[in-house]
Amino acid sequence: MSRPNPLSRRLLAVENNRDDRRLMHTHRLTDGRTVRLSTLDVLDAVHDGLTLDGQHVTEPPPPLVRTLAQLDPEHDTSMMARLTRAVAAQWCAAHDQGRPVTLYDDQGADA
């Protein structure tokens, strides 16, 4: 019985690993913990948060949104990470303070 060559075994292992971890990324929180989050779940939460602009939030934000609000800004400084943190933090603050979600102000808008 012949064994598969080492390259074939390695490629198969990589494919299996990729399938197990599909779209999962490790993120560091401000308290030092690390969490693995699905990119699709993060994008879904950001989308939901963006649709809340100007609305009063009566339901508490999902646990994922609370986690996203705690992402360490020094760990990932990309535009998407900044947007994700800002939307999640604004959603949580709006619920905790009983006010509408305000994702932008009119001061920068052209008249």
mmCIF file of N, CA and C in Angstrom:
data_model
loop_
_atom_site.group_PDB
_atom_site.id
_atom_site.type_symbol
_atom_site.label_atom_id
_atom_site.label_comp_id
_atom_site.label_asym_id
_atom_site.label_seq_id
_atom_site.Cartn_x
_atom_site.Cartn_y
_atom_site.Cartn_z
ATOM 1 N N MET A 1 0.851 -1.161 0.000
ATOM 2 C CA MET A 1 0.000 0.000 0.000
ATOM 3 C C MET A 1 0.904 1.233 0.000
ATOM 4 N N SER A 2 0.674 2.125 -0.931
ATOM 5 C CA SER A 2 1.517 3.317 -1.008
ATOM 6 C C SER A 2 0.862 4.472 -0.255
ATOM 7 N N ARG A 3 1.709 5.245 0.357
ATOM 8 C CA ARG A 3 1.234 6.416 1.091
ATOM 9 C C ARG A 3 1.229 7.620 0.162
ATOM 10 N N PRO A 4 0.299 8.574 0.361
ATOM 11 C CA PRO A 4 0.322 9.784 -0.458
ATOM 12 C C PRO A 4 1.603 10.563 -0.174
ATOM 13 N N ASN A 5 2.079 11.259 -1.198
ATOM 14 C CA ASN A 5 3.327 11.997 -0.994
ATOM 15 C C ASN A 5 3.109 13.129 0.020
ATOM 16 N N PRO A 6 4.188 13.638 0.619
ATOM 17 C CA PRO A 6 4.055 14.649 1.679
ATOM 18 C C PRO A 6 3.331 15.913 1.228
ATOM 19 N N LEU A 7 3.541 16.336 -0.012
ATOM 20 C CA LEU A 7 2.870 17.536 -0.481
ATOM 21 C C LEU A 7 1.367 17.332 -0.535
ATOM 22 N N SER A 8 0.924 16.186 -0.999
ATOM 23 C CA SER A 8 -0.514 15.894 -1.049
ATOM 24 C C SER A 8 -1.121 15.886 0.344
ATOM 25 N N ARG A 9 -0.419 15.305 1.294
ATOM 26 C CA ARG A 9 -0.923 15.273 2.677
ATOM 27 C C ARG A 9 -1.023 16.681 3.242
ATOM 28 N N ARG A 10 -0.022 17.502 2.971
ATOM 29 C CA ARG A 10 -0.028 18.870 3.487
ATOM 30 C C ARG A 10 -1.155 19.688 2.860
ATOM 31 N N LEU A 11 -1.348 19.548 1.548
ATOM 32 C CA LEU A 11 -2.423 20.290 0.884
ATOM 33 C C LEU A 11 -3.789 19.862 1.406
ATOM 34 N N LEU A 12 -3.965 18.564 1.612
ATOM 35 C CA LEU A 12 -5.219 18.069 2.158
ATOM 36 C C LEU A 12 -5.452 18.621 3.564
ATOM 37 N N ALA A 13 -4.416 18.668 4.386
ATOM 38 C CA ALA A 13 -4.534 19.209 5.744
ATOM 39 C C ALA A 13 -4.890 20.693 5.711
ATOM 40 N N VAL A 14 -4.284 21.428 4.803
ATOM 41 C CA VAL A 14 -4.590 22.855 4.683
ATOM 42 C C VAL A 14 -6.041 23.051 4.267
ATOM 43 N N GLU A 15 -6.512 22.273 3.306
ATOM 44 C CA GLU A 15 -7.905 22.385 2.872
ATOM 45 C C GLU A 15 -8.873 22.059 4.003
ATOM 46 N N ASN A 16 -8.565 21.016 4.762
ATOM 47 C CA ASN A 16 -9.424 20.651 5.888
ATOM 48 C C ASN A 16 -9.438 21.750 6.943
ATOM 49 N N ASN A 17 -8.283 22.313 7.240
ATOM 50 C CA ASN A 17 -8.211 23.412 8.211
ATOM 51 C C ASN A 17 -9.003 24.606 7.737
ATOM 52 N N ARG A 18 -8.857 24.952 6.474
ATOM 53 C CA ARG A 18 -9.571 26.104 5.935
ATOM 54 C C ARG A 18 -11.074 25.897 6.044
ATOM 55 N N ASP A 19 -11.548 24.707 5.764
ATOM 56 C CA ASP A 19 -12.973 24.427 5.880
ATOM 57 C C ASP A 19 -13.454 24.548 7.323
ATOM 58 N N ASP A 20 -12.617 24.131 8.273
ATOM 59 C CA ASP A 20 -12.990 24.210 9.683
ATOM 60 C C ASP A 20 -13.038 25.652 10.173
ATOM 61 N N ARG A 21 -12.189 26.491 9.637
ATOM 62 C CA ARG A 21 -12.071 27.864 10.128
ATOM 63 C C ARG A 21 -12.597 28.887 9.135
ATOM 64 N N ARG A 22 -13.440 28.477 8.244
ATOM 65 C CA ARG A 22 -13.902 29.349 7.168
ATOM 66 C C ARG A 22 -14.414 30.678 7.711
ATOM 67 N N LEU A 23 -13.813 31.732 7.237
ATOM 68 C CA LEU A 23 -14.219 33.090 7.540
ATOM 69 C C LEU A 23 -14.204 33.423 9.032
ATOM 70 N N MET A 24 -13.375 32.743 9.779
ATOM 71 C CA MET A 24 -13.240 33.048 11.200
ATOM 72 C C MET A 24 -11.925 33.795 11.399
ATOM 73 N N HIS A 25 -11.980 34.871 12.167
ATOM 74 C CA HIS A 25 -10.779 35.652 12.427
ATOM 75 C C HIS A 25 -10.659 35.924 13.920
ATOM 76 N N THR A 26 -9.436 36.005 14.378
ATOM 77 C CA THR A 26 -9.171 36.293 15.780
ATOM 78 C C THR A 26 -9.090 37.800 15.974
ATOM 79 N N HIS A 27 -9.761 38.280 16.998
ATOM 80 C CA HIS A 27 -9.772 39.705 17.323
ATOM 81 C C HIS A 27 -9.385 39.863 18.780
ATOM 82 N N ARG A 28 -8.655 40.928 19.083
ATOM 83 C CA ARG A 28 -8.276 41.220 20.470
ATOM 84 C C ARG A 28 -9.214 42.291 21.016
ATOM 85 N N LEU A 29 -9.648 42.089 22.264
ATOM 86 C CA LEU A 29 -10.523 43.049 22.928
ATOM 87 C C LEU A 29 -9.704 43.970 23.818
ATOM 88 N N THR A 30 -10.316 45.070 24.234
ATOM 89 C CA THR A 30 -9.596 46.050 25.045
ATOM 90 C C THR A 30 -9.163 45.492 26.396
ATOM 91 N N ASP A 31 -9.824 44.457 26.890
ATOM 92 C CA ASP A 31 -9.437 43.866 28.177
ATOM 93 C C ASP A 31 -8.364 42.785 28.029
ATOM 94 N N GLY A 32 -7.843 42.611 26.811
ATOM 95 C CA GLY A 32 -6.758 41.651 26.577
ATOM 96 C C GLY A 32 -7.213 40.287 26.093
ATOM 97 N N ARG A 33 -8.494 39.981 26.201
ATOM 98 C CA ARG A 33 -8.986 38.688 25.715
ATOM 99 C C ARG A 33 -8.949 38.657 24.197
ATOM 100 N N THR A 34 -8.922 37.454 23.641
ATOM 101 C CA THR A 34 -9.046 37.295 22.198
ATOM 102 C C THR A 34 -10.295 36.462 21.921
ATOM 103 N N VAL A 35 -10.967 36.798 20.835
ATOM 104 C CA VAL A 35 -12.174 36.078 20.428
ATOM 105 C C VAL A 35 -12.070 35.752 18.948
ATOM 106 N N ARG A 36 -12.693 34.646 18.552
ATOM 107 C CA ARG A 36 -12.776 34.287 17.140
ATOM 108 C C ARG A 36 -14.191 34.585 16.681
ATOM 109 N N LEU A 37 -14.284 35.447 15.656
ATOM 110 C CA LEU A 37 -15.591 35.865 15.167
ATOM 111 C C LEU A 37 -15.708 35.574 13.682
ATOM 112 N N SER A 38 -16.888 35.213 13.278
ATOM 113 C CA SER A 38 -17.174 34.979 11.870
ATOM 114 C C SER A 38 -17.282 36.323 11.156
ATOM 115 N N THR A 39 -16.606 36.442 10.037
ATOM 116 C CA THR A 39 -16.664 37.672 9.256
ATOM 117 C C THR A 39 -18.092 37.966 8.813
ATOM 118 N N LEU A 40 -18.827 36.945 8.443
ATOM 119 C CA LEU A 40 -20.212 37.153 8.007
ATOM 120 C C LEU A 40 -21.090 37.649 9.149
ATOM 121 N N ASP A 41 -20.876 37.128 10.358
ATOM 122 C CA ASP A 41 -21.639 37.599 11.512
ATOM 123 C C ASP A 41 -21.311 39.057 11.824
ATOM 124 N N VAL A 42 -20.023 39.414 11.715
ATOM 125 C CA VAL A 42 -19.603 40.798 11.963
ATOM 126 C C VAL A 42 -20.238 41.725 10.936
ATOM 127 N N LEU A 43 -20.185 41.347 9.670
ATOM 128 C CA LEU A 43 -20.789 42.183 8.622
ATOM 129 C C LEU A 43 -22.292 42.322 8.818
ATOM 130 N N ASP A 44 -22.948 41.262 9.250
ATOM 131 C CA ASP A 44 -24.383 41.309 9.512
ATOM 132 C C ASP A 44 -24.688 42.280 10.650
ATOM 133 N N ALA A 45 -23.884 42.252 11.710
ATOM 134 C CA ALA A 45 -24.092 43.162 12.839
ATOM 135 C C ALA A 45 -23.851 44.613 12.425
ATOM 136 N N VAL A 46 -22.822 44.860 11.617
ATOM 137 C CA VAL A 46 -22.548 46.217 11.152
ATOM 138 C C VAL A 46 -23.708 46.710 10.275
ATOM 139 N N HIS A 47 -24.185 45.858 9.395
ATOM 140 C CA HIS A 47 -25.320 46.226 8.540
ATOM 141 C C HIS A 47 -26.536 46.583 9.388
ATOM 142 N N ASP A 48 -26.842 45.737 10.371
ATOM 143 C CA ASP A 48 -27.987 46.006 11.245
ATOM 144 C C ASP A 48 -27.794 47.319 11.999
ATOM 145 N N GLY A 49 -26.580 47.577 12.464
ATOM 146 C CA GLY A 49 -26.305 48.810 13.186
ATOM 147 C C GLY A 49 -26.452 50.039 12.313
ATOM 148 N N LEU A 50 -26.011 49.946 11.069
ATOM 149 C CA LEU A 50 -26.122 51.081 10.158
ATOM 150 C C LEU A 50 -27.584 51.419 9.855
ATOM 151 N N THR A 51 -28.446 50.421 9.846
ATOM 152 C CA THR A 51 -29.864 50.671 9.568
ATOM 153 C C THR A 51 -30.584 51.324 10.743
ATOM 154 N N LEU A 52 -29.941 51.367 11.909
ATOM 155 C CA LEU A 52 -30.578 51.927 13.108
ATOM 156 C C LEU A 52 -30.385 53.434 13.245
ATOM 157 N N ASP A 53 -29.651 54.065 12.347
ATOM 158 C CA ASP A 53 -29.345 55.489 12.486
ATOM 159 C C ASP A 53 -30.621 56.302 12.647
ATOM 160 N N GLY A 54 -30.682 57.087 13.724
ATOM 161 C CA GLY A 54 -31.828 57.946 13.987
ATOM 162 C C GLY A 54 -32.963 57.273 14.724
ATOM 163 N N GLN A 55 -32.862 55.995 15.010
ATOM 164 C CA GLN A 55 -33.948 55.264 15.662
ATOM 165 C C GLN A 55 -33.644 55.057 17.143
ATOM 166 N N HIS A 56 -34.716 54.995 17.942
ATOM 167 C CA HIS A 56 -34.576 54.628 19.354
ATOM 168 C C HIS A 56 -34.458 53.107 19.428
ATOM 169 N N VAL A 57 -33.497 52.634 20.170
ATOM 170 C CA VAL A 57 -33.269 51.195 20.304
ATOM 171 C C VAL A 57 -33.930 50.733 21.595
ATOM 172 N N THR A 58 -34.915 49.854 21.468
ATOM 173 C CA THR A 58 -35.610 49.355 22.656
ATOM 174 C C THR A 58 -35.084 47.983 23.080
ATOM 175 N N GLU A 59 -34.678 47.190 22.125
ATOM 176 C CA GLU A 59 -34.134 45.857 22.427
ATOM 177 C C GLU A 59 -32.643 45.991 22.745
ATOM 178 N N PRO A 60 -32.147 45.244 23.705
ATOM 179 C CA PRO A 60 -30.704 45.305 23.962
ATOM 180 C C PRO A 60 -29.924 44.761 22.758
ATOM 181 N N PRO A 61 -28.743 45.318 22.510
ATOM 182 C CA PRO A 61 -27.947 44.805 21.392
ATOM 183 C C PRO A 61 -27.534 43.355 21.634
ATOM 184 N N PRO A 62 -27.391 42.584 20.577
ATOM 185 C CA PRO A 62 -26.953 41.196 20.748
ATOM 186 C C PRO A 62 -25.563 41.135 21.396
ATOM 187 N N PRO A 63 -25.235 40.013 22.023
ATOM 188 C CA PRO A 63 -23.910 39.882 22.643
ATOM 189 C C PRO A 63 -22.760 40.140 21.654
ATOM 190 N N LEU A 64 -22.942 39.777 20.401
ATOM 191 C CA LEU A 64 -21.894 40.021 19.408
ATOM 192 C C LEU A 64 -21.621 41.515 19.277
ATOM 193 N N VAL A 65 -22.657 42.338 19.314
ATOM 194 C CA VAL A 65 -22.479 43.782 19.179
ATOM 195 C C VAL A 65 -21.724 44.325 20.391
ATOM 196 N N ARG A 66 -22.045 43.842 21.579
ATOM 197 C CA ARG A 66 -21.302 44.258 22.781
ATOM 198 C C ARG A 66 -19.831 43.868 22.649
ATOM 199 N N THR A 67 -19.574 42.701 22.106
ATOM 200 C CA THR A 67 -18.191 42.270 21.893
ATOM 201 C C THR A 67 -17.498 43.161 20.873
ATOM 202 N N LEU A 68 -18.167 43.483 19.789
ATOM 203 C CA LEU A 68 -17.570 44.331 18.753
ATOM 204 C C LEU A 68 -17.259 45.728 19.282
ATOM 205 N N ALA A 69 -18.056 46.217 20.221
ATOM 206 C CA ALA A 69 -17.808 47.531 20.797
ATOM 207 C C ALA A 69 -16.536 47.538 21.634
ATOM 208 N N GLN A 70 -16.063 46.346 22.034
ATOM 209 C CA GLN A 70 -14.871 46.240 22.865
ATOM 210 C C GLN A 70 -13.610 45.885 22.069
ATOM 211 N N LEU A 71 -13.683 45.908 20.743
ATOM 212 C CA LEU A 71 -12.496 45.592 19.949
ATOM 213 C C LEU A 71 -11.381 46.584 20.247
ATOM 214 N N ASP A 72 -10.165 46.070 20.342
ATOM 215 C CA ASP A 72 -9.005 46.906 20.652
ATOM 216 C C ASP A 72 -8.634 47.742 19.429
ATOM 217 N N PRO A 73 -8.701 49.074 19.537
ATOM 218 C CA PRO A 73 -8.395 49.914 18.374
ATOM 219 C C PRO A 73 -6.935 49.838 17.935
ATOM 220 N N GLU A 74 -6.036 49.429 18.828
ATOM 221 C CA GLU A 74 -4.631 49.332 18.459
ATOM 222 C C GLU A 74 -4.311 48.005 17.763
ATOM 223 N N HIS A 75 -5.185 47.028 17.908
ATOM 224 C CA HIS A 75 -4.948 45.717 17.292
ATOM 225 C C HIS A 75 -5.209 45.752 15.794
ATOM 226 N N ASP A 76 -6.268 46.422 15.394
ATOM 227 C CA ASP A 76 -6.619 46.517 13.978
ATOM 228 C C ASP A 76 -7.035 47.956 13.697
ATOM 229 N N THR A 77 -6.245 48.656 12.917
ATOM 230 C CA THR A 77 -6.513 50.078 12.654
ATOM 231 C C THR A 77 -7.127 50.303 11.274
ATOM 232 N N SER A 78 -7.601 49.251 10.643
ATOM 233 C CA SER A 78 -8.164 49.389 9.301
ATOM 234 C C SER A 78 -9.475 50.184 9.336
ATOM 235 N N MET A 79 -9.866 50.672 8.184
ATOM 236 C CA MET A 79 -11.113 51.427 8.076
ATOM 237 C C MET A 79 -12.308 50.568 8.497
ATOM 238 N N MET A 80 -12.321 49.313 8.103
ATOM 239 C CA MET A 80 -13.440 48.431 8.438
ATOM 240 C C MET A 80 -13.500 48.189 9.943
ATOM 241 N N ALA A 81 -12.360 48.019 10.579
ATOM 242 C CA ALA A 81 -12.347 47.810 12.032
ATOM 243 C C ALA A 81 -12.825 49.054 12.764
ATOM 244 N N ARG A 82 -12.417 50.221 12.294
ATOM 245 C CA ARG A 82 -12.873 51.476 12.918
ATOM 246 C C ARG A 82 -14.383 51.631 12.754
ATOM 247 N N LEU A 83 -14.900 51.325 11.566
ATOM 248 C CA LEU A 83 -16.342 51.403 11.322
ATOM 249 C C LEU A 83 -17.093 50.423 12.218
ATOM 250 N N THR A 84 -16.600 49.208 12.296
ATOM 251 C CA THR A 84 -17.247 48.177 13.110
ATOM 252 C C THR A 84 -17.312 48.597 14.567
ATOM 253 N N ARG A 85 -16.177 49.041 15.113
ATOM 254 C CA ARG A 85 -16.147 49.491 16.513
ATOM 255 C C ARG A 85 -17.096 50.664 16.739
ATOM 256 N N ALA A 86 -17.079 51.636 15.839
ATOM 257 C CA ALA A 86 -17.896 52.837 16.011
ATOM 258 C C ALA A 86 -19.391 52.520 15.968
ATOM 259 N N VAL A 87 -19.804 51.716 15.010
ATOM 260 C CA VAL A 87 -21.229 51.371 14.896
ATOM 261 C C VAL A 87 -21.677 50.582 16.126
ATOM 262 N N ALA A 88 -20.879 49.601 16.534
ATOM 263 C CA ALA A 88 -21.252 48.786 17.701
ATOM 264 C C ALA A 88 -21.274 49.623 18.976
ATOM 265 N N ALA A 89 -20.277 50.487 19.162
ATOM 266 C CA ALA A 89 -20.230 51.326 20.365
ATOM 267 C C ALA A 89 -21.409 52.295 20.400
ATOM 268 N N GLN A 90 -21.747 52.866 19.259
ATOM 269 C CA GLN A 90 -22.862 53.802 19.193
ATOM 270 C C GLN A 90 -24.195 53.094 19.486
ATOM 271 N N TRP A 91 -24.347 51.893 18.958
ATOM 272 C CA TRP A 91 -25.551 51.095 19.199
ATOM 273 C C TRP A 91 -25.701 50.800 20.693
ATOM 274 N N CYS A 92 -24.609 50.343 21.320
ATOM 275 C CA CYS A 92 -24.646 50.019 22.752
ATOM 276 C C CYS A 92 -24.908 51.264 23.593
ATOM 277 N N ALA A 93 -24.224 52.362 23.273
ATOM 278 C CA ALA A 93 -24.403 53.599 24.037
ATOM 279 C C ALA A 93 -25.828 54.126 23.897
ATOM 280 N N ALA A 94 -26.378 54.056 22.704
ATOM 281 C CA ALA A 94 -27.746 54.534 22.490
ATOM 282 C C ALA A 94 -28.735 53.724 23.326
ATOM 283 N N HIS A 95 -28.555 52.417 23.363
ATOM 284 C CA HIS A 95 -29.456 51.593 24.166
ATOM 285 C C HIS A 95 -29.273 51.885 25.648
ATOM 286 N N ASP A 96 -28.025 51.939 26.117
ATOM 287 C CA ASP A 96 -27.749 52.147 27.539
ATOM 288 C C ASP A 96 -28.229 53.517 28.019
ATOM 289 N N GLN A 97 -28.165 54.527 27.151
ATOM 290 C CA GLN A 97 -28.550 55.884 27.531
ATOM 291 C C GLN A 97 -29.995 56.221 27.139
ATOM 292 N N GLY A 98 -30.679 55.312 26.477
ATOM 293 C CA GLY A 98 -32.074 55.524 26.102
ATOM 294 C C GLY A 98 -32.265 56.649 25.097
ATOM 295 N N ARG A 99 -31.375 56.741 24.146
ATOM 296 C CA ARG A 99 -31.449 57.803 23.141
ATOM 297 C C ARG A 99 -31.386 57.190 21.748
ATOM 298 N N PRO A 100 -31.676 57.975 20.708
ATOM 299 C CA PRO A 100 -31.576 57.423 19.352
ATOM 300 C C PRO A 100 -30.119 57.167 18.962
ATOM 301 N N VAL A 101 -29.943 56.263 18.047
ATOM 302 C CA VAL A 101 -28.615 55.978 17.499
ATOM 303 C C VAL A 101 -28.238 57.140 16.581
ATOM 304 N N THR A 102 -27.068 57.722 16.796
ATOM 305 C CA THR A 102 -26.588 58.813 15.935
ATOM 306 C C THR A 102 -25.228 58.422 15.386
ATOM 307 N N LEU A 103 -25.222 58.026 14.130
ATOM 308 C CA LEU A 103 -23.978 57.568 13.509
ATOM 309 C C LEU A 103 -23.206 58.692 12.849
ATOM 310 N N TYR A 104 -23.846 59.806 12.609
ATOM 311 C CA TYR A 104 -23.150 60.966 12.049
ATOM 312 C C TYR A 104 -23.918 62.205 12.456
ATOM 313 N N ASP A 105 -23.242 63.361 12.387
ATOM 314 C CA ASP A 105 -23.920 64.604 12.684
ATOM 315 C C ASP A 105 -23.998 65.441 11.404
ATOM 316 N N ASP A 106 -24.811 66.455 11.436
ATOM 317 C CA ASP A 106 -25.019 67.302 10.244
ATOM 318 C C ASP A 106 -23.992 68.420 10.132
ATOM 319 N N GLN A 107 -23.060 68.516 11.066
ATOM 320 C CA GLN A 107 -22.096 69.614 11.023
ATOM 321 C C GLN A 107 -21.187 69.543 9.827
ATOM 322 N N GLY A 108 -20.868 68.359 9.375
ATOM 323 C CA GLY A 108 -19.961 68.214 8.227
ATOM 324 C C GLY A 108 -20.671 68.222 6.888
ATOM 325 N N ALA A 109 -22.010 68.240 6.907
ATOM 326 C CA ALA A 109 -22.753 68.186 5.643
ATOM 327 C C ALA A 109 -22.744 69.538 4.943
ATOM 328 N N ASP A 110 -22.748 69.513 3.626
ATOM 329 C CA ASP A 110 -22.827 70.747 2.850
ATOM 330 C C ASP A 110 -24.238 71.301 2.918
ATOM 331 N N ALA A 111 -24.320 72.616 2.990
ATOM 332 C CA ALA A 111 -25.641 73.251 3.068
ATOM 333 C C ALA A 111 -26.173 73.551 1.693
#
